mmCIF file of C-alpha atoms in Angstrom:
data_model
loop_
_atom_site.group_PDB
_atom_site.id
_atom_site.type_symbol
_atom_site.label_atom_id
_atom_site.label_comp_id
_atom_site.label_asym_id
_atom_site.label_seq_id
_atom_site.Cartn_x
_atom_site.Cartn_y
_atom_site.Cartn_z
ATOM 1 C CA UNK A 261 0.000 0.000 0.000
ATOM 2 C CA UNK A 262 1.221 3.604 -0.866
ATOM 3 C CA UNK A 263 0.898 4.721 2.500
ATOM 4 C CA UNK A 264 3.439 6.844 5.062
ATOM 5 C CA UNK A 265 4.804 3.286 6.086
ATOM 6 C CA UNK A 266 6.867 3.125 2.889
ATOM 7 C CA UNK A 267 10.129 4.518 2.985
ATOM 8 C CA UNK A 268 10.753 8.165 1.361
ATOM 9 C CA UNK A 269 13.367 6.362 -1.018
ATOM 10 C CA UNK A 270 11.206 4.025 -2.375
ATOM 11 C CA UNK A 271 8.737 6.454 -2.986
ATOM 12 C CA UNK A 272 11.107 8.600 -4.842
ATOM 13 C CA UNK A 273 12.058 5.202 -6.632
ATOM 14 C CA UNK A 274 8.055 4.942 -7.711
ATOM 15 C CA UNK A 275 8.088 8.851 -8.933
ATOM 16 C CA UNK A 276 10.918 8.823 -10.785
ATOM 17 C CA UNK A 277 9.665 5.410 -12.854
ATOM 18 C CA UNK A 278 5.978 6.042 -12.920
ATOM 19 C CA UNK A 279 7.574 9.480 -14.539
ATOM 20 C CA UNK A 280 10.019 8.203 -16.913
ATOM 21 C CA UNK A 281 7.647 6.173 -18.277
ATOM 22 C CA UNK A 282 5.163 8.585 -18.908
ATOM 23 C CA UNK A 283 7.346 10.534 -20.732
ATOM 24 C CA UNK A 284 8.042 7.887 -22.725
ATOM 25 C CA UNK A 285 4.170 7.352 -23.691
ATOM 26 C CA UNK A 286 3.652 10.782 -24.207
ATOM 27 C CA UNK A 287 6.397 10.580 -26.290
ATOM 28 C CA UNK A 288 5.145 8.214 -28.266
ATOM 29 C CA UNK A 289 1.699 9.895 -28.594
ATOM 30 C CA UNK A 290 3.716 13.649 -29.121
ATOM 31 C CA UNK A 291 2.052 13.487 -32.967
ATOM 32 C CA UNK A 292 -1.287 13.574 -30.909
ATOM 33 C CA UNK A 293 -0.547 16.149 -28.926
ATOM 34 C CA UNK A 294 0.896 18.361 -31.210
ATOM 35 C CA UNK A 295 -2.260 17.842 -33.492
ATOM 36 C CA UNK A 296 -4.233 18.880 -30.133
ATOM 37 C CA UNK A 297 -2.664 22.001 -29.941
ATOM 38 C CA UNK A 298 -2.187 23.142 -33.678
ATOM 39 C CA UNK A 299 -5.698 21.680 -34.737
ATOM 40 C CA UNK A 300 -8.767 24.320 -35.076
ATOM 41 C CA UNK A 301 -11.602 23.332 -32.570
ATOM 42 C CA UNK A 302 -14.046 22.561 -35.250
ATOM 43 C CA UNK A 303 -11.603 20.511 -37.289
ATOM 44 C CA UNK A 304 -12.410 16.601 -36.586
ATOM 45 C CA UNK A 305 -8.749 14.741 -35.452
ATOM 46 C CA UNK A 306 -7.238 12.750 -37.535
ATOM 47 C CA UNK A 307 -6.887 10.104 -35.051
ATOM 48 C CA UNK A 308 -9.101 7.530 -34.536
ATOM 49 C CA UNK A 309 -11.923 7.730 -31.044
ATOM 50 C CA UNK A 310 -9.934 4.503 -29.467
ATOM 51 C CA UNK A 311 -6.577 6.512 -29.830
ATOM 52 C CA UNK A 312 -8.016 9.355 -28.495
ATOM 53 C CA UNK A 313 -9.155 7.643 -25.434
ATOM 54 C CA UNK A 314 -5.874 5.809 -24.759
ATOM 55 C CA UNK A 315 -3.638 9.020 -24.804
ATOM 56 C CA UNK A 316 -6.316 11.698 -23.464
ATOM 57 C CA UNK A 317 -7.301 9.673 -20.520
ATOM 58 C CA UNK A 318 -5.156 7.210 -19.545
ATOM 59 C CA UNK A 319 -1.833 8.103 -20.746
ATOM 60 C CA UNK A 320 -1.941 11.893 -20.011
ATOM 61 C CA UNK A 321 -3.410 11.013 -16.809
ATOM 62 C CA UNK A 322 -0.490 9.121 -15.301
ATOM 63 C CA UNK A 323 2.065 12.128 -14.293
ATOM 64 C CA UNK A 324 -1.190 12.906 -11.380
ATOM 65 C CA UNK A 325 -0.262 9.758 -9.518
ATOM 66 C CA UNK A 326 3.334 10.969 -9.629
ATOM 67 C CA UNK A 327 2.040 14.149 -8.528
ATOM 68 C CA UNK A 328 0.256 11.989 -5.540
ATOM 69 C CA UNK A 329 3.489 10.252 -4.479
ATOM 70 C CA UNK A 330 4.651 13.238 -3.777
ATOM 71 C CA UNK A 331 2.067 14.704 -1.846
ATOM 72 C CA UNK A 332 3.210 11.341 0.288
ATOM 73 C CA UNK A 333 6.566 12.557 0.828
ATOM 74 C CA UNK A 334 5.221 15.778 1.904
ATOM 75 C CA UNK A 335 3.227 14.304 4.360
ATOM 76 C CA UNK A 336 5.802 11.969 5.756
ATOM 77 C CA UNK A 337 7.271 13.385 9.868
ATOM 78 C CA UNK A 338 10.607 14.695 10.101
ATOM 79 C CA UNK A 339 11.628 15.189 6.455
ATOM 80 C CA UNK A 340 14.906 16.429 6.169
ATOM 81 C CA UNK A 341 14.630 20.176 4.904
ATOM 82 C CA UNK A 342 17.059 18.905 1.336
ATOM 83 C CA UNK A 343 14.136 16.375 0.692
ATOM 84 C CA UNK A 344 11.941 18.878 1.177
ATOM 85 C CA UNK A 345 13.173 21.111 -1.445
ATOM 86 C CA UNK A 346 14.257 17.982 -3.797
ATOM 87 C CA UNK A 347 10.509 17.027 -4.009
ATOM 88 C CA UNK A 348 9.341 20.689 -4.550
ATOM 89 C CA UNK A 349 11.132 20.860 -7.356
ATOM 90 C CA UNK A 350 10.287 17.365 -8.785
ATOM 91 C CA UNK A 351 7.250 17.964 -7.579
ATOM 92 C CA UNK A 352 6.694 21.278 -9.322
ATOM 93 C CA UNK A 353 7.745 19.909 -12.641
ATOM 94 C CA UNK A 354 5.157 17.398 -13.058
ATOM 95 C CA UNK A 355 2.805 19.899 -12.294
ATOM 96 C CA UNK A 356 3.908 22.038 -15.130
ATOM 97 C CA UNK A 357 4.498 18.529 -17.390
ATOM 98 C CA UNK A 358 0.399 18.014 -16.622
ATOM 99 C CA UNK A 359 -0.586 21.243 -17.460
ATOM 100 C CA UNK A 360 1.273 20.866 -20.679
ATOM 101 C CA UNK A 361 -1.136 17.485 -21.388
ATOM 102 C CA UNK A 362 -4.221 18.928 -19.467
ATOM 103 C CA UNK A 363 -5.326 22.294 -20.632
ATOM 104 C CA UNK A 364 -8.241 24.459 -21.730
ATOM 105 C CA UNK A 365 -6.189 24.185 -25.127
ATOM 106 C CA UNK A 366 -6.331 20.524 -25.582
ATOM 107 C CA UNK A 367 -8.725 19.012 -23.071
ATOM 108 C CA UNK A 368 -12.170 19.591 -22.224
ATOM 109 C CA UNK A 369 -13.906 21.426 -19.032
ATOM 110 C CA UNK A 370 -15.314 18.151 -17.904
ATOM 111 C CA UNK A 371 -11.964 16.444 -17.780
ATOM 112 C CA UNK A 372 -10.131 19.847 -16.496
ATOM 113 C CA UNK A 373 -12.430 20.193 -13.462
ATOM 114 C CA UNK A 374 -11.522 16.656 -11.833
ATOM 115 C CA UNK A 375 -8.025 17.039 -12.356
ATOM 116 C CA UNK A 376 -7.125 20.706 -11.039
ATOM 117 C CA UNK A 377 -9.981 19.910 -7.871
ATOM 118 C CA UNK A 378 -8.179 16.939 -7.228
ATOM 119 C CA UNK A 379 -4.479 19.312 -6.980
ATOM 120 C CA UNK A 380 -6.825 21.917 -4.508
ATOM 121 C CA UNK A 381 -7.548 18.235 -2.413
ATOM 122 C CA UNK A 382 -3.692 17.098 -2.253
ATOM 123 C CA UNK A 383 -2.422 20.883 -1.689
ATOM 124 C CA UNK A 384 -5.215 23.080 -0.509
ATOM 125 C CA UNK A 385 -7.162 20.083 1.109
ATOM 126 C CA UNK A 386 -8.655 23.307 3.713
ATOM 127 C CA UNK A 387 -10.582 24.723 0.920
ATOM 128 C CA UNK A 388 -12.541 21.590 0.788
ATOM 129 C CA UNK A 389 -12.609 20.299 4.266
ATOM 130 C CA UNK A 390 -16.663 20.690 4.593
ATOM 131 C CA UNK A 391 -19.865 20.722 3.158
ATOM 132 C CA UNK A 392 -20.240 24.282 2.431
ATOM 133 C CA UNK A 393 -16.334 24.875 1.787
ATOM 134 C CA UNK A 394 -17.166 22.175 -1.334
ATOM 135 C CA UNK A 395 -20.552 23.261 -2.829
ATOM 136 C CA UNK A 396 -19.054 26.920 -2.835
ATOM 137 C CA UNK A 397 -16.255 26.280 -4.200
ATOM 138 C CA UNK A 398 -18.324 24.339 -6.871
ATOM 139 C CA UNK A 399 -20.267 26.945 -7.246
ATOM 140 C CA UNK A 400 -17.986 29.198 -8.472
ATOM 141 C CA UNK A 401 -16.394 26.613 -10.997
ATOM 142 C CA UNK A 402 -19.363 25.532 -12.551
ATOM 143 C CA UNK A 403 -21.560 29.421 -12.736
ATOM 144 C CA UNK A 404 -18.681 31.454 -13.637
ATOM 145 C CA UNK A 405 -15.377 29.520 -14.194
ATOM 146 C CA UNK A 406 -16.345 26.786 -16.304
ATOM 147 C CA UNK A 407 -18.913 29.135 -18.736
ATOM 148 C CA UNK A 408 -15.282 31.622 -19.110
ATOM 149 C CA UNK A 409 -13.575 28.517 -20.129
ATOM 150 C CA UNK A 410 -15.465 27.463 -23.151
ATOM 151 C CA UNK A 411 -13.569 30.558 -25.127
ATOM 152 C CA UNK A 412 -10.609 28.074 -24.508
ATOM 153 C CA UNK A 413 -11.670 25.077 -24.915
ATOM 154 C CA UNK A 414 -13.699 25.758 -28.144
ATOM 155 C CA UNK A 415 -11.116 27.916 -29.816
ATOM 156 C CA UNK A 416 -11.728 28.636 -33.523
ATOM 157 C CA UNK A 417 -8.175 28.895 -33.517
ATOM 158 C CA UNK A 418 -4.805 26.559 -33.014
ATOM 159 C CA UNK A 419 -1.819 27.830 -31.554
ATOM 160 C CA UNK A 420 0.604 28.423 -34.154
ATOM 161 C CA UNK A 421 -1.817 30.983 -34.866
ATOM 162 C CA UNK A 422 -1.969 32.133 -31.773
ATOM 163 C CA UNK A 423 1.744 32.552 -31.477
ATOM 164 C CA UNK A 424 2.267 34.389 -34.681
ATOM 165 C CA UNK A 425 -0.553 36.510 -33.726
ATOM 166 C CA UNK A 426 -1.925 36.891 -29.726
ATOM 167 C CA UNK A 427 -4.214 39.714 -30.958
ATOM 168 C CA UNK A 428 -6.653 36.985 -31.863
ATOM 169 C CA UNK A 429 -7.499 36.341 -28.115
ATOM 170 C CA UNK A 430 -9.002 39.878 -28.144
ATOM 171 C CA UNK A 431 -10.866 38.729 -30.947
ATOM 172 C CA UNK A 432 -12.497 36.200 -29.489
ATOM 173 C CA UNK A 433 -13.321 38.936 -26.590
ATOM 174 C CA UNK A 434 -14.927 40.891 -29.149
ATOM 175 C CA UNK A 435 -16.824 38.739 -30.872
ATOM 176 C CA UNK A 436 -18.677 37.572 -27.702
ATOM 177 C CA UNK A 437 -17.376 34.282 -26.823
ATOM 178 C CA UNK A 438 -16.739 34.990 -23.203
ATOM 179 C CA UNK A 439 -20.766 35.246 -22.857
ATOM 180 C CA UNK A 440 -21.699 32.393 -25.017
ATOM 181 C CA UNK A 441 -20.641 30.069 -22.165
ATOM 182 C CA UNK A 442 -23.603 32.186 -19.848
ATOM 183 C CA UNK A 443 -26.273 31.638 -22.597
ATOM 184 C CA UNK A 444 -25.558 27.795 -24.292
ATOM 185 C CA UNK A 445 -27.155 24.550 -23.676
ATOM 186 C CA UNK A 446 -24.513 23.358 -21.439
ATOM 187 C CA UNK A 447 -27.466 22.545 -18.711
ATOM 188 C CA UNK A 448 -29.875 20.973 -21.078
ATOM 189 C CA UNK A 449 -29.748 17.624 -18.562
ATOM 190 C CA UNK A 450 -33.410 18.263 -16.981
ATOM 191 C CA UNK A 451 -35.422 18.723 -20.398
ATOM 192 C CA UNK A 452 -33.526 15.837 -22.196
ATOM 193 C CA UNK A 453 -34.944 13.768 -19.662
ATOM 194 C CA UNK A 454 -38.697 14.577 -21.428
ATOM 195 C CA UNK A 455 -37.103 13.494 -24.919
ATOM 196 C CA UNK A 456 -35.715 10.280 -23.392
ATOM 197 C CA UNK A 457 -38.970 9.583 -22.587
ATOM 198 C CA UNK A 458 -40.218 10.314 -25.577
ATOM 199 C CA UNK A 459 -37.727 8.626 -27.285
ATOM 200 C CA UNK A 460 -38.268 5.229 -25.572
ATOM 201 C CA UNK A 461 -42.526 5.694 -26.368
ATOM 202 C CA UNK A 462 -41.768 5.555 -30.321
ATOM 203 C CA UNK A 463 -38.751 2.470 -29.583
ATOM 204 C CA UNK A 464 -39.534 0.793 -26.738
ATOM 205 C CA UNK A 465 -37.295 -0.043 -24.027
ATOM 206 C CA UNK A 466 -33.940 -1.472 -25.224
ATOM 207 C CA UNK A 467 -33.407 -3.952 -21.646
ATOM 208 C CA UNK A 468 -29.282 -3.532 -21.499
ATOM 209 C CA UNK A 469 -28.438 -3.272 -24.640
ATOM 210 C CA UNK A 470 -28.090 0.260 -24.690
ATOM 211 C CA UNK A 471 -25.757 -0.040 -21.786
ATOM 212 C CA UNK A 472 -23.523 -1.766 -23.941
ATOM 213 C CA UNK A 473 -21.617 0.821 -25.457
ATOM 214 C CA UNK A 474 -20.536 2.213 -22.194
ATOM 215 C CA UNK A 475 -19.246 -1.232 -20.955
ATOM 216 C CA UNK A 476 -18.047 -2.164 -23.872
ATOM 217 C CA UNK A 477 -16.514 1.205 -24.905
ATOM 218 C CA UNK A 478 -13.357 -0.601 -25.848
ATOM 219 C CA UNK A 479 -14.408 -2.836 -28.557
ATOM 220 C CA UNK A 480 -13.964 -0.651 -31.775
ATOM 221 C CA UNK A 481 -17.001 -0.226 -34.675
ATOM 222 C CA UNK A 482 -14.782 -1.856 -36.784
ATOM 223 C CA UNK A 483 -15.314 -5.090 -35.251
ATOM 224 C CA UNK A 484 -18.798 -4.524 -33.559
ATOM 225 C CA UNK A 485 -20.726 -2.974 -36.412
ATOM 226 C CA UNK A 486 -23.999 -3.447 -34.447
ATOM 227 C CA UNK A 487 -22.141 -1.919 -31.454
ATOM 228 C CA UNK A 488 -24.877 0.809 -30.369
ATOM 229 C CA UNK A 489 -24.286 4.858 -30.282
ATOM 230 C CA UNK A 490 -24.436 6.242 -27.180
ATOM 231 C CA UNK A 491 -27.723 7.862 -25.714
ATOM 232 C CA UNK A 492 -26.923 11.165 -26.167
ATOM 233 C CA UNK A 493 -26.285 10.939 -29.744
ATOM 234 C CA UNK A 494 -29.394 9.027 -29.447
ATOM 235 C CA UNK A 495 -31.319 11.378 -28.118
ATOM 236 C CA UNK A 496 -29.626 14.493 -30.572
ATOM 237 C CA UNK A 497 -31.151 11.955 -33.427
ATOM 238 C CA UNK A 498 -34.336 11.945 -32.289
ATOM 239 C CA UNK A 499 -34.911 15.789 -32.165
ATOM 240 C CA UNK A 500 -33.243 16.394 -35.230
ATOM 241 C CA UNK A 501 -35.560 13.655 -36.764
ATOM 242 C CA UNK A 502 -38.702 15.319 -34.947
ATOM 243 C CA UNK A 503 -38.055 18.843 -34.059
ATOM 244 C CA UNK A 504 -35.971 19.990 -36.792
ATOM 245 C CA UNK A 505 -32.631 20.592 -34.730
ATOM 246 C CA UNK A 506 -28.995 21.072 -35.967
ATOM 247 C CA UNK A 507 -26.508 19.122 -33.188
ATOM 248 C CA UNK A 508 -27.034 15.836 -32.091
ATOM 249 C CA UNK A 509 -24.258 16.359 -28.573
ATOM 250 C CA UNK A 510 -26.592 15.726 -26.073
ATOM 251 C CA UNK A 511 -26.486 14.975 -22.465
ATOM 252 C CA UNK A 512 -28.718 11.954 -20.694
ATOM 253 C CA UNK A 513 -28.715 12.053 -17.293
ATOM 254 C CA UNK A 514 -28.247 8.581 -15.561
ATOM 255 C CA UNK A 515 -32.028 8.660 -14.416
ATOM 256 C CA UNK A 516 -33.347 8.658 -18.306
ATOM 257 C CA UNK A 517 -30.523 6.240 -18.919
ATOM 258 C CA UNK A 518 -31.924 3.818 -16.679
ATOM 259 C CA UNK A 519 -35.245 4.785 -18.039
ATOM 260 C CA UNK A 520 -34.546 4.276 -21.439
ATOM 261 C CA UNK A 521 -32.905 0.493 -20.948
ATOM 262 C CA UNK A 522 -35.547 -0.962 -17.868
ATOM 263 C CA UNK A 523 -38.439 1.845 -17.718
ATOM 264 C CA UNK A 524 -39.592 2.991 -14.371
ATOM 265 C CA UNK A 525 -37.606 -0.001 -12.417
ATOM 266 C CA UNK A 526 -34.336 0.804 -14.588
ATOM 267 C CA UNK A 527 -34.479 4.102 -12.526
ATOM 268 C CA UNK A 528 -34.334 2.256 -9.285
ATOM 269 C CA UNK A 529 -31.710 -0.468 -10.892
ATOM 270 C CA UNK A 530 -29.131 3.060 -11.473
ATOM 271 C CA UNK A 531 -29.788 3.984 -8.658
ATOM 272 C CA UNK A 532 -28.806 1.256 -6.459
ATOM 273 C CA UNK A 533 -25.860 0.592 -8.368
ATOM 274 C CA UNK A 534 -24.699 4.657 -8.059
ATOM 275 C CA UNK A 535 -25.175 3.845 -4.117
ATOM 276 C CA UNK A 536 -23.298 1.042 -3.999
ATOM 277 C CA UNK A 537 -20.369 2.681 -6.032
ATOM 278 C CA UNK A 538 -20.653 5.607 -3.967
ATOM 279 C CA UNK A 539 -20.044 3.609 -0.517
ATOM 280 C CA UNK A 540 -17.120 1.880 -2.553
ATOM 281 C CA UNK A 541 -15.011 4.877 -3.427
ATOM 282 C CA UNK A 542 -16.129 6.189 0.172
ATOM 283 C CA UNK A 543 -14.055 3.331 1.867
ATOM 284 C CA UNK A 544 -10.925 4.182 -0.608
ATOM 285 C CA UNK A 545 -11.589 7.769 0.157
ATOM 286 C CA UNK A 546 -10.951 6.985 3.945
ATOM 287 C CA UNK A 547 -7.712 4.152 3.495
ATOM 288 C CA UNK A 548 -4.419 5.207 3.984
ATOM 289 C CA UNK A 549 -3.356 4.260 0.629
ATOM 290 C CA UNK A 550 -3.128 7.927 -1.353
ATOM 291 C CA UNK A 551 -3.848 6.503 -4.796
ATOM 292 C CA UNK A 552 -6.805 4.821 -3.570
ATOM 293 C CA UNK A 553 -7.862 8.744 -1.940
ATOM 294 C CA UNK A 554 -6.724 10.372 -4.806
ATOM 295 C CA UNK A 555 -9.113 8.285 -7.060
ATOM 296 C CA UNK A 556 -11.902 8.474 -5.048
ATOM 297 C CA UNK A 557 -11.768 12.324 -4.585
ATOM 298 C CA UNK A 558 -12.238 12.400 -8.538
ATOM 299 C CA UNK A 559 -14.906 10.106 -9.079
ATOM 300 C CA UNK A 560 -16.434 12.382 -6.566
ATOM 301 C CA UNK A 561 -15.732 15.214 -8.742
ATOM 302 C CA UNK A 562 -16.351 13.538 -11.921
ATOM 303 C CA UNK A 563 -20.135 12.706 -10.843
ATOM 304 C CA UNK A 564 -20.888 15.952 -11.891
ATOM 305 C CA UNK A 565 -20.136 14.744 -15.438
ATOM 306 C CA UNK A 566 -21.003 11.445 -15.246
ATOM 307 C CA UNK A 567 -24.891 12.060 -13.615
ATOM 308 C CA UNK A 568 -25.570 15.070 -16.252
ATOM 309 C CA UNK A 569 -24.539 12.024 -18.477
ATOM 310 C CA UNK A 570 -24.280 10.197 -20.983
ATOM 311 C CA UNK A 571 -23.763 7.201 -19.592
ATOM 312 C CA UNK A 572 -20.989 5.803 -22.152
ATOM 313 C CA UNK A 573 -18.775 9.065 -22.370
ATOM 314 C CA UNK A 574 -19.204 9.171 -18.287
ATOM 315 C CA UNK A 575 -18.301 5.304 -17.783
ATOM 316 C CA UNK A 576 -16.101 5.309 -20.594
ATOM 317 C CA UNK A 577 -13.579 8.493 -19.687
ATOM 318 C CA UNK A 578 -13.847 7.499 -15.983
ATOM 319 C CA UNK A 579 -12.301 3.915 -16.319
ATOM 320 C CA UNK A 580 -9.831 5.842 -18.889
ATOM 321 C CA UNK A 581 -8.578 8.301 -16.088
ATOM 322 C CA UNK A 582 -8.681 5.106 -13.107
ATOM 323 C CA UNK A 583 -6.159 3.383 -15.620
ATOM 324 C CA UNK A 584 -4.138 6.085 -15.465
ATOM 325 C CA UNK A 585 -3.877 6.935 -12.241
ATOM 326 C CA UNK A 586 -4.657 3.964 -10.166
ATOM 327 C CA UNK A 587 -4.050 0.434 -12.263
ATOM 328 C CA UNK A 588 -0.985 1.826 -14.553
ATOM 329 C CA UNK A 589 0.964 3.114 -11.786
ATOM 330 C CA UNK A 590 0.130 0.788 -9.519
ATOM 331 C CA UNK A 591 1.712 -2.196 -12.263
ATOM 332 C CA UNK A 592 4.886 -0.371 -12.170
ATOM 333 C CA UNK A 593 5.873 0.313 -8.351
ATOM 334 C CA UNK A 594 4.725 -4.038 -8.361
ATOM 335 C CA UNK A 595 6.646 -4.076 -11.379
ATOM 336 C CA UNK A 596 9.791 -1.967 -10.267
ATOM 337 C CA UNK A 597 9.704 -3.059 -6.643
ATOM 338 C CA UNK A 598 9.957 -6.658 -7.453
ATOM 339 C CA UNK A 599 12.616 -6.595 -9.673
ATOM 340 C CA UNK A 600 14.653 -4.049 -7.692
ATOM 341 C CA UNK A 601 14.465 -5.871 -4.283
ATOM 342 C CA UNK A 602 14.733 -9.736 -6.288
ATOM 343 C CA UNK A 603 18.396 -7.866 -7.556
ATOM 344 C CA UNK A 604 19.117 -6.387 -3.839
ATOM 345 C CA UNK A 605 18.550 -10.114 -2.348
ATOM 346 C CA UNK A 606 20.866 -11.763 -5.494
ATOM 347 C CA UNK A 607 23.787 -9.181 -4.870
ATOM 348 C CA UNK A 608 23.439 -9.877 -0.818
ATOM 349 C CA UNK A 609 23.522 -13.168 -1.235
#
């Protein structure tokens, strides 16, 4: 367990490899990532959903347990004042290595939100140390912070252009985008749940199968032609078939999800099984083992996303980020540790 038990050395040992080998994977994916940054916001990627997923949220993902083992070190009694400095520094430049992969630039608010709440938790953990402390501070991201940040994250432009001219950022000033955020859909969750409804009167009810996209997010259309869309793209069919609309990137929350696959008892069915995931993260939220906290502090967070729904992109970037953070990292200080101390034993004996 990654607890204060474990010696500051070793930890350092399991930051420096769960680093290196993000680098390494980020290195790989750097045609990605450059694409992220240089392509316009309305230009589809070149790269395929599946890749997507694998770099956005698992493989950017894994410099925040890094950024959690050192939050251990910190924590640890009676740390010399040199460690102390040595893990503000490494400590710093993961930081600024995350914000490189996780920005309004290349990522979107409903990935930001969990990641930068989850630093407050580690660093600031006073700011969200009650009830009230929490829903203000929510408050505030979600009516004013995350609205402002839609003139990043849906930039008409890439940043090459941005570069070569940062006059364009007044541009988007002036031509309103800062108040679009105030005045878009982005709540639509409470009226989709009428269209679900609706939706499910002229189909009927489609018992699971719907579900199957989220849980099988991973199997690509290539092999699973039947595989079926998720139920916001769904629902964004149905009103464009019916009411004459122009997008089809709607939310569902996980009320009309349950709805849609089981009818009224399908509602119960989600939420039982939100309950019992709740009390599971709860008891990881309270071990002493800091990935386990850290990953249940964002699945807190991530709710927010994953209730307004849908269902697939909720379940699907959630298991993406727990990957990252939790499983990956988790394979290499086994990995590391066991080949490290099996070498230590040989060479003592």
């Amino acid at each position: 367990m990654l607890t204060k038990s474990r010696s500051t050395q070793v930890v350092f040992r399991d930051v420096f490899y769960i680093t290196v080998i993000s680098l390494i994977l980020v290195g790989i994916g750097l045609p990605f990532l450059i694409d992220e940054y240089v392509r316009h916001n309305w230009t589809p990627s070149s790269f395929s959903p599946g890749y997507q997923l694998v770099f956005k949220k698992i493989v950017f993902s894994i410099p925040i347990a890094a950024i959690v083992l050192c939050k251990l070190i910190f924590d640890k009694k009676s740390i010399s004042t040199q460690t102390w400095i040595i893990n503000c520094l490494v400590c710093g430049a993961i930081i600024f290595f995350l914000f490189i992969l996780k920005n309004p630039l290349v990522e979107k608010r409903n990935a930001l939100g969990p990641v930068y709440l989850l630093l407050i938790f580690l660093f600031y953990p006073k700011l969200v140390n009650s009830n009230l402390k929490t829903c203000l501070l929510l408050f505030v991201a979600m009516i004013i912070v995350f609205p402002l940040t839609q003139a990043l994250t849906h930039l008409q432009y890439g940043i090459t252009e941005l570069i070569e001219n940062p006059s364009l950022l007044s541009a988007v000033i002036d031509r309103g985008d800062l108040s679009k955020g105030f005045m878009s859909l982005n709540y639509d969750a409470f009226v989709n749940i009428g269209i679900a409804i609706e939706a499910t009167e002229l189909n009927g009810f489609s018992y699971g199968f719907q579900l199957l996209s989220a849980f099988l997010f991973f199997v690509p259309r290539s092999i699973w032609a039947a595989k079926p869309d998720a139920s916001g793209l769904v629902l964004g069919n149905h009103v464009i078939e019916e009411y004459g609309f122009n997008f089809a990137n709607l939310s569902n929350p996980l009320v009309s999800e349950g709805y849609m696959n089981f009818g009224i008892p399908g509602v119960a069915i989600m939420a039982f099984a939100l309950a019992l995931t709740c009390l599971f993260f709860l008891t990881w939220l309270n071990s002493n083992d800091y990935l386990k906290k850290a990953t249940a502090f964002y699945f807190a967070i991530h709710l927010l996303f994953l209730l307004r729904g849908d269902f697939t992109n909720g379940y699907s970037y959630f298991v993406g980020v727990f990957i990252g953070i939790y499983v990956i990292p988790k394979l290499i200080i086994k990995m590391t540790g066991t080949i490290l101390d099996k070498k230590v034993w040989v060479n003592t004996n």
